[in-house]
Short mmCIF file of C-alpha atoms in Angstrom, two decimals:
data_model
loop_
_atom_site.label_atom_id
_atom_site.label_comp_id
_atom_site.label_asym_id
_atom_site.label_seq_id
_atom_site.Cartn_x
_atom_site.Cartn_y
_atom_site.Cartn_z
CA MET A 1 96.48 140.85 188.30
CA SER A 2 98.80 137.86 188.18
CA ARG A 3 96.59 136.34 185.47
CA GLU A 4 97.14 139.44 183.29
CA ARG A 5 100.91 139.30 183.47
CA GLY A 6 102.45 138.75 180.04
CA GLY A 7 99.36 140.02 178.22
CA VAL A 8 101.26 142.97 176.84
CA ILE A 9 103.90 140.69 175.43
CA VAL A 10 101.29 138.54 173.70
CA ALA A 11 99.50 141.60 172.31
CA PHE A 12 102.80 143.06 171.13
CA ALA A 13 103.75 139.77 169.49
CA LEU A 14 100.43 139.62 167.69
CA LEU A 15 100.77 143.27 166.64
CA LEU A 16 104.32 142.64 165.45
CA MET A 17 103.17 139.72 163.35
CA LEU A 18 100.44 141.90 161.86
CA LEU A 19 102.92 144.68 161.11
CA MET A 20 105.33 142.23 159.52
CA GLY A 21 102.48 140.90 157.45
CA PHE A 22 101.67 144.39 156.19
CA MET A 23 105.35 144.99 155.52
CA GLY A 24 105.59 141.76 153.55
CA LEU A 25 102.45 142.69 151.67
CA ALA A 26 103.90 146.10 150.80
CA LEU A 27 107.17 144.55 149.63
CA ASP A 28 105.38 141.93 147.56
CA PHE A 29 103.00 144.31 145.85
CA GLY A 30 105.73 146.90 145.37
CA HIS A 31 107.96 144.35 143.66
CA LEU A 32 105.14 143.03 141.50
CA TYR A 33 104.09 146.57 140.53
CA ILE A 34 107.62 147.45 139.44
CA ILE A 35 107.87 144.32 137.32
CA ARG A 36 104.44 144.97 135.83
CA THR A 37 105.41 148.56 134.93
CA GLU A 38 108.73 147.50 133.39
CA LEU A 39 107.05 144.68 131.49
CA GLN A 40 104.36 147.06 130.19
CA THR A 41 107.04 149.40 128.84
CA ALA A 42 108.63 146.46 127.02
CA MET A 43 105.30 145.39 125.51
CA ASP A 44 104.53 148.97 124.42
CA ALA A 45 107.90 149.15 122.68
CA CYS A 46 107.32 145.75 121.06
CA ALA A 47 103.89 146.69 119.71
CA LEU A 48 104.94 150.13 118.42
CA ALA A 49 108.03 148.77 116.67
CA GLY A 50 106.04 145.96 115.09
CA ALA A 51 103.19 148.19 113.93
CA GLN A 52 105.54 150.42 111.98
CA GLU A 53 106.46 147.46 109.77
CA LEU A 54 102.87 146.56 108.80
CA ASN A 55 102.80 147.95 105.25
CA GLY A 56 101.14 145.01 103.48
CA GLN A 57 104.32 143.79 101.80
CA PRO A 58 105.01 140.02 101.64
CA ASP A 59 107.66 140.17 104.37
CA ALA A 60 105.73 142.54 106.67
CA LEU A 61 104.97 139.98 109.40
CA THR A 62 108.56 138.78 109.50
CA ARG A 63 109.85 142.33 109.78
CA ALA A 64 107.22 143.23 112.38
CA THR A 65 108.04 140.17 114.48
CA ASN A 66 111.78 140.83 114.38
CA ALA A 67 111.29 144.51 115.17
CA GLY A 68 108.97 143.69 118.08
CA ILE A 69 111.40 141.17 119.57
CA ALA A 70 114.33 143.58 119.28
CA ALA A 71 112.45 146.57 120.73
CA GLY A 72 110.85 144.60 123.56
CA ASN A 73 114.08 142.96 124.66
CA ALA A 74 115.94 146.27 124.58
CA ASN A 75 114.10 147.06 127.84
CA ARG A 76 115.04 145.85 131.35
CA VAL A 77 112.58 143.88 133.48
CA ASP A 78 112.49 142.67 137.12
CA MET A 79 114.18 145.52 138.97
CA GLN A 80 115.92 146.70 135.76
CA LEU A 81 117.74 143.46 135.05
CA ALA A 82 118.99 143.22 131.47
CA SER A 83 118.58 139.42 131.65
CA TRP A 84 114.95 139.73 132.85
CA ASN A 85 116.10 137.72 135.89
CA GLY A 86 117.01 134.86 133.58
CA LYS A 87 113.39 134.02 132.87
CA GLY A 88 113.38 134.76 129.15
CA GLY A 89 112.34 137.79 127.14
CA VAL A 90 110.09 138.42 124.16
CA THR A 91 109.90 135.69 121.53
CA ALA A 92 107.95 135.27 118.30
CA ALA A 93 105.32 133.32 120.24
CA ASP A 94 104.49 136.53 122.19
CA ILE A 95 103.55 138.46 119.02
CA ALA A 96 100.26 138.13 117.13
CA PHE A 97 98.49 140.07 114.37
CA ARG A 98 94.94 141.17 113.60
CA ASP A 99 93.25 142.55 110.50
CA LYS A 100 91.21 145.75 110.12
CA ASP A 101 88.21 144.04 111.75
CA HIS A 102 90.39 142.92 114.65
CA VAL A 103 90.27 139.27 113.63
CA ALA A 104 93.43 137.20 114.11
CA THR A 105 95.42 136.84 110.87
CA THR A 106 98.69 135.47 109.57
CA SER A 107 98.46 137.40 106.29
CA SER A 108 101.03 140.14 105.66
CA ALA A 109 98.59 141.85 103.31
CA ALA A 110 95.74 141.91 105.84
CA ALA A 111 97.56 142.63 109.13
CA ARG A 112 96.78 146.06 110.59
CA TYR A 113 97.35 145.53 114.34
CA VAL A 114 100.20 143.92 116.27
CA ARG A 115 99.68 142.59 119.80
CA CYS A 116 102.55 141.77 122.16
CA THR A 117 101.82 139.66 125.27
CA HIS A 118 104.37 138.33 127.74
CA THR A 119 104.29 136.73 131.19
CA GLN A 120 107.17 136.95 133.64
CA PRO A 121 106.84 133.62 135.52
CA ALA A 122 107.51 132.67 139.14
CA THR A 123 108.19 136.06 140.69
CA GLN A 124 109.30 135.48 144.27
CA THR A 125 107.12 136.92 147.06
CA SER A 126 107.71 137.33 150.80
CA LEU A 127 104.32 137.20 152.51
CA LEU A 128 102.95 134.21 150.61
CA LEU A 129 106.19 132.34 151.05
CA MET A 130 106.16 132.91 154.82
CA PHE A 131 102.48 131.97 155.02
CA GLY A 132 103.09 128.76 153.15
CA GLN A 133 106.07 127.87 155.32
CA ALA A 134 104.23 128.74 158.55
CA THR A 135 101.16 126.72 157.68
CA GLY A 136 102.85 123.95 155.74
CA THR A 137 100.50 124.68 152.83
CA THR A 138 102.15 123.64 149.57
CA ALA A 139 99.54 125.62 147.59
CA TYR A 140 101.37 128.78 148.62
CA ALA A 141 104.67 128.30 146.84
CA GLY A 142 105.66 131.93 147.32
CA THR A 143 105.69 132.86 143.64
CA MET A 144 103.36 134.74 141.29
CA ASP A 145 103.25 135.26 137.52
CA VAL A 146 103.19 138.84 136.19
CA GLY A 147 101.88 139.61 132.69
CA ALA A 148 101.44 142.61 130.40
CA ALA A 149 100.09 143.22 126.91
CA ALA A 150 100.01 146.04 124.37
CA GLU A 151 98.45 146.49 120.95
CA ALA A 152 99.36 149.05 118.30
CA THR A 153 98.39 150.09 114.78
CA THR A 154 99.29 153.02 112.54
CA THR A 155 97.57 156.32 111.85
CA PRO A 156 98.54 159.49 109.93
CA ALA A 157 100.75 161.92 111.85
CA GLN A 158 99.83 165.50 112.72
CA SER A 159 103.13 166.59 111.19
CA THR A 160 105.67 164.70 109.16
CA CYS A 161 109.17 164.97 107.76
CA PRO A 162 109.01 164.92 103.95
CA VAL A 163 111.78 165.82 101.52
CA PRO A 164 111.85 169.48 100.36
CA LEU A 165 109.86 168.81 97.20
CA ALA A 166 106.26 169.48 96.17
CA ILE A 167 104.08 167.58 93.72
CA ARG A 168 101.06 169.02 91.94
CA PRO A 169 98.05 166.89 90.97
CA LYS A 170 97.59 166.11 87.30
CA ALA A 171 94.81 167.97 85.54
CA GLY A 172 91.56 166.63 86.95
CA GLY A 173 93.41 164.42 89.43
CA ALA A 174 91.89 164.01 92.89
CA ALA A 175 92.74 162.24 96.16
CA PRO A 176 94.05 159.76 96.94
CA ASP A 177 96.30 159.40 93.86
CA TYR A 178 95.84 162.81 92.19
CA GLY A 179 95.93 161.39 88.68
CA PHE A 180 99.01 159.20 89.14
CA ALA A 181 99.20 155.40 89.02
CA LYS A 182 101.46 153.30 91.21
CA GLY A 183 104.70 152.63 89.36
CA ASP A 184 104.62 155.88 87.35
CA TRP A 185 107.95 157.67 87.03
CA VAL A 186 107.58 161.39 87.70
CA THR A 187 110.31 163.86 86.72
CA LEU A 188 111.76 166.16 89.35
CA LEU A 189 112.24 169.29 87.27
CA SER A 190 115.30 171.32 88.18
CA LYS A 191 116.64 172.35 84.80
CA THR A 192 113.32 173.22 83.17
CA GLY A 193 111.67 174.68 86.27
CA ALA A 194 109.05 173.37 88.68
CA THR A 195 106.27 175.48 87.15
CA ASN A 196 106.49 173.44 83.93
CA GLY A 197 105.90 170.04 85.50
CA GLN A 198 104.40 168.02 88.31
CA ILE A 199 107.17 168.08 90.90
CA GLY A 200 109.94 170.48 91.94
CA TRP A 201 112.00 171.78 94.86
CA ALA A 202 110.02 173.41 97.67
CA ASN A 203 111.15 174.60 101.10
CA LEU A 204 109.07 173.16 103.90
CA ASP A 205 109.44 176.29 106.07
CA GLY A 206 108.01 178.56 103.35
CA SER A 207 111.33 180.33 102.70
CA ASN A 208 113.22 180.78 99.43
CA SER A 209 116.63 179.99 100.94
CA ALA A 210 118.72 177.44 99.06
CA SER A 211 120.69 176.66 102.22
CA GLU A 212 117.40 175.77 103.94
CA THR A 213 116.69 173.28 101.11
CA ASN A 214 120.04 171.62 101.88
CA ALA A 215 119.26 171.46 105.60
CA GLU A 216 115.81 169.96 104.98
CA LEU A 217 117.18 167.36 102.58
CA ALA A 218 119.66 166.38 105.30
CA GLY A 219 116.83 165.86 107.80
CA HIS A 220 115.79 169.24 109.28
CA CYS A 221 112.05 169.31 108.61
CA GLY A 222 108.48 169.37 109.81
CA THR A 223 105.33 170.05 107.77
CA ARG A 224 101.58 169.93 108.33
CA VAL A 225 98.56 169.95 106.05
CA GLY A 226 97.75 173.60 105.33
CA ASP A 227 101.35 174.85 105.39
CA THR A 228 102.60 177.15 102.62
CA LEU A 229 105.84 175.99 100.98
CA GLY A 230 108.62 178.13 99.51
CA THR A 231 110.07 178.01 95.98
CA PRO A 232 113.85 178.11 96.36
CA GLY A 233 116.82 177.84 94.07
CA VAL A 234 119.30 175.04 94.70
CA GLN A 235 122.99 174.95 95.63
CA GLN A 236 125.72 172.71 94.25
CA SER A 237 125.92 170.90 97.58
CA ILE A 238 122.34 169.65 97.29
CA ALA A 239 123.50 167.04 94.77
CA ASP A 240 126.09 165.78 97.25
CA ILE A 241 123.47 165.46 100.02
CA TRP A 242 120.98 163.78 97.68
CA ASN A 243 123.57 161.25 96.49
CA THR A 244 124.48 160.07 99.99
CA ARG A 245 121.14 158.23 99.92
CA PHE A 246 122.72 156.01 97.24
CA GLY A 247 125.93 155.56 99.24
CA ILE A 248 127.75 157.95 96.89
CA TYR A 249 130.19 160.33 98.61
CA LYS A 250 132.70 163.09 97.87
CA ASN A 251 134.89 165.58 99.75
CA GLY A 252 135.77 163.10 102.49
CA ASP A 253 132.14 162.41 103.42
CA GLY A 254 131.13 158.90 104.45
CA PRO A 255 128.29 156.63 105.61
CA SER A 256 128.81 157.13 109.35
CA ALA A 257 128.06 160.86 109.00
CA ASN A 258 125.45 160.64 106.22
CA PRO A 259 123.86 157.17 106.17
CA PRO A 260 122.87 155.60 102.84
CA ASP A 261 119.77 153.61 102.09
CA PHE A 262 120.12 149.83 102.29
CA THR A 263 120.86 149.79 98.55
CA GLY A 264 122.47 152.13 96.06
CA ARG A 265 120.84 150.49 93.02
CA VAL A 266 120.11 153.18 90.40
CA TYR A 267 117.13 153.12 88.03
CA THR A 268 117.34 155.08 84.77
CA GLY A 269 116.11 154.55 81.25
CA THR A 270 119.52 152.97 80.62
CA SER A 271 119.67 150.61 83.59
CA TRP A 272 115.93 149.79 83.89
CA SER A 273 114.39 149.37 80.46
CA PRO A 274 110.69 149.25 81.52
CA GLY A 275 110.97 152.89 82.59
CA ARG A 276 108.44 152.33 85.43
CA ALA A 277 107.58 150.04 88.37
CA ALA A 278 111.08 149.50 89.78
CA TYR A 279 109.91 149.21 93.39
CA SER A 280 109.81 145.39 93.62
CA ASP A 281 113.37 145.18 92.27
CA PHE A 282 114.41 147.89 94.73
CA VAL A 283 113.04 145.79 97.63
CA ALA A 284 115.00 142.76 96.42
CA LYS A 285 118.21 144.79 96.09
CA ARG A 286 117.73 146.10 99.64
CA GLN A 287 117.69 142.58 101.01
CA SER A 288 121.16 141.92 99.57
CA PHE A 289 122.48 145.46 100.30
CA ALA A 290 123.35 145.88 96.62
CA PRO A 291 125.44 148.95 95.61
CA CYS A 292 125.10 151.14 92.55
CA ALA A 293 128.06 149.21 91.10
CA ALA A 294 131.49 147.92 92.05
CA SER A 295 133.05 151.39 91.67
CA VAL A 296 132.12 155.01 91.01
CA SER A 297 133.25 154.74 87.39
CA ASP A 298 131.13 151.59 86.87
CA CYS A 299 128.14 153.32 88.46
CA GLU A 300 128.53 156.22 86.01
CA LYS A 301 129.04 153.95 82.99
CA ASN A 302 126.20 151.55 83.81
CA ASN A 303 123.67 154.35 84.29
CA ASP A 304 124.95 156.93 81.79
CA ILE A 305 125.47 159.58 84.49
CA LYS A 306 128.41 161.70 85.66
CA LEU A 307 128.68 161.88 89.45
CA ASN A 308 132.01 163.61 90.19
CA ALA A 309 132.20 161.46 93.37
CA GLN A 310 135.12 159.79 95.13
CA SER A 311 133.69 156.73 96.88
CA LEU A 312 130.76 154.34 97.36
CA ALA A 313 129.52 152.82 100.60
CA SER A 314 130.62 149.19 100.88
CA SER A 315 127.89 146.65 100.19
CA GLY A 316 126.81 143.12 101.03
CA ALA A 317 126.43 141.44 104.41
CA GLY A 318 128.42 143.35 107.01
CA GLY A 319 129.10 146.29 104.68
CA ASP A 320 128.34 149.98 105.17
CA MET A 321 124.86 149.67 103.67
CA GLN A 322 123.87 147.07 106.22
CA ARG A 323 125.75 148.70 109.11
CA TYR A 324 124.65 152.30 108.54
CA GLY A 325 121.71 151.87 106.16
CA THR A 326 118.31 153.31 106.92
CA ASN A 327 115.07 154.15 105.11
CA ARG A 328 116.34 157.03 102.94
CA ARG A 329 114.98 156.48 99.44
CA LEU A 330 111.33 155.89 100.30
CA VAL A 331 110.22 159.46 100.94
CA ALA A 332 107.06 161.43 101.64
CA VAL A 333 106.39 164.31 99.23
CA PRO A 334 103.84 167.07 99.96
CA VAL A 335 100.93 167.47 97.54
CA VAL A 336 100.31 171.17 96.89
CA GLN A 337 96.94 172.60 95.89
CA GLY A 338 96.21 176.31 95.88
CA GLY A 339 99.71 177.00 97.17
CA LYS A 340 99.23 174.95 100.35
CA VAL A 341 99.99 171.40 101.46
CA ALA A 342 96.86 169.29 100.94
CA ASP A 343 98.22 165.77 101.38
CA PHE A 344 101.34 163.59 101.20
CA VAL A 345 102.29 160.87 98.72
CA CYS A 346 104.97 158.18 98.91
CA MET A 347 107.73 158.11 96.31
CA LEU A 348 110.92 156.18 95.58
CA ILE A 349 114.07 158.17 94.73
CA LEU A 350 115.38 156.44 91.62
CA GLN A 351 118.49 158.31 90.53
CA PRO A 352 121.43 160.30 91.88
CA LEU A 353 121.99 163.93 90.85
CA SER A 354 125.02 164.67 88.70
CA THR A 355 124.43 168.40 89.21
CA PRO A 356 121.66 170.32 91.01
CA MET A 357 120.16 171.42 87.70
CA VAL A 358 119.66 167.99 86.13
CA ASP A 359 116.15 166.56 85.92
CA VAL A 360 115.83 163.20 87.74
CA GLN A 361 112.92 160.87 88.35
CA LEU A 362 111.02 159.42 91.30
CA GLU A 363 108.54 156.56 91.28
CA TYR A 364 105.00 157.14 92.55
CA LEU A 365 104.05 154.54 95.21
CA GLY A 366 100.63 155.78 96.32
CA ASN A 367 99.17 157.98 99.00
CA ALA A 368 101.41 158.09 102.08
CA SER A 369 98.48 157.41 104.41
CA SER A 370 97.42 154.20 102.62
CA ALA A 371 97.59 151.09 104.79
CA ASP A 372 99.93 149.45 102.27
CA SER A 373 102.24 152.47 101.89
CA PRO A 374 105.94 151.58 102.22
CA CYS A 375 106.61 155.09 103.55
CA THR A 376 106.67 155.36 107.33
CA GLY A 377 106.99 158.49 109.42
CA SER A 378 107.58 159.78 112.89
CA GLY A 379 105.63 162.35 114.86
CA LEU A 380 102.47 162.80 116.87
CA PRO A 381 99.55 160.66 115.65
CA GLY A 382 96.16 162.16 114.95
CA GLY A 383 96.57 163.85 111.56
CA ALA A 384 94.34 163.70 108.53
CA ALA A 385 97.04 162.86 105.98
CA GLY A 386 100.66 161.87 105.71
CA PRO A 387 102.91 158.90 106.44
CA LEU A 388 101.55 156.46 108.99
CA VAL A 389 103.06 156.44 112.48
CA PRO A 390 102.56 153.75 115.15
CA VAL A 391 100.12 154.41 118.00
CA LEU A 392 99.03 152.30 120.96
CA VAL A 393 95.36 151.37 120.95
CA ARG A 394 95.24 149.18 124.08
#
């Protein structure tokens, strides 16, 4: 019996070491799992934000990279640390692009997928560190790297948020362009009536309420292929809501409440002599946050329009158009056939409204579901037509 004395203590010590090992293992894997989950969320955000910028334009990769960096780093990683535990966040080196065949590309025109990959280095562990210290094994430094990746592209949404307008195909016109050519200016007929032209006001909820048209133009919307649209009248206030997209305000309104686009540049037969294809100039004016003009009176004089407005959003770097600006003049418009929504096209709003009953023009920019469409949307992916929305593919 004397030989067995102390056996319990030895067994307990061995059991305690085993239990501590399991505890260390649980702590290590729990910590690593949390970091991996947080890092995956950041990569998902990076890929989705980047994919929404892939519209084939010359600056698409630059915009996608910047959007991916901003969205990824807006997340918290390593136990919700904003600094990512000081180990660095997403950089341009973490973002890559692939074409429609999933081949790596650096071409803005060809890029269809964005892939974000990031590794959080040297995550401290407990069990491996103790094992290394106990055994004197330098191979077990007590740290592990944790990585995550995400890839996204764009696909048409099940529903989208167009402006309360409807466009009819030209005679004999079929998908995807319905008889229009990119760059064509199409008249929004208010004064002469929508039944006499290609495009006119149309309520997305199927009603004939003019107040609903105002609400939808301000952002209350939601339309699917197959919906029946209404044919409303318009109120005076619809011109005021429309004009905020140009940074033109009245009645004490301002950019913080109703954001403008990034530019208020107006295109009319007076200010843009070609009378078509103003989109490339519009993109350039957006990059400098150019206004309609220096003042309301100059805007009216330069474009031969009467606005009855009081103020313009300030322009240039640091101005209202940069601070509050958003994508407000590139809009999706429902295509109506047989009284129902059949598709969506992308159009550029060219001109402010002096009154609700004045005919203005929009520029046709192609089918909204085209890979190179500058119109982007929000909503659930998986539709057959409409503005493209980002979706994770891996």
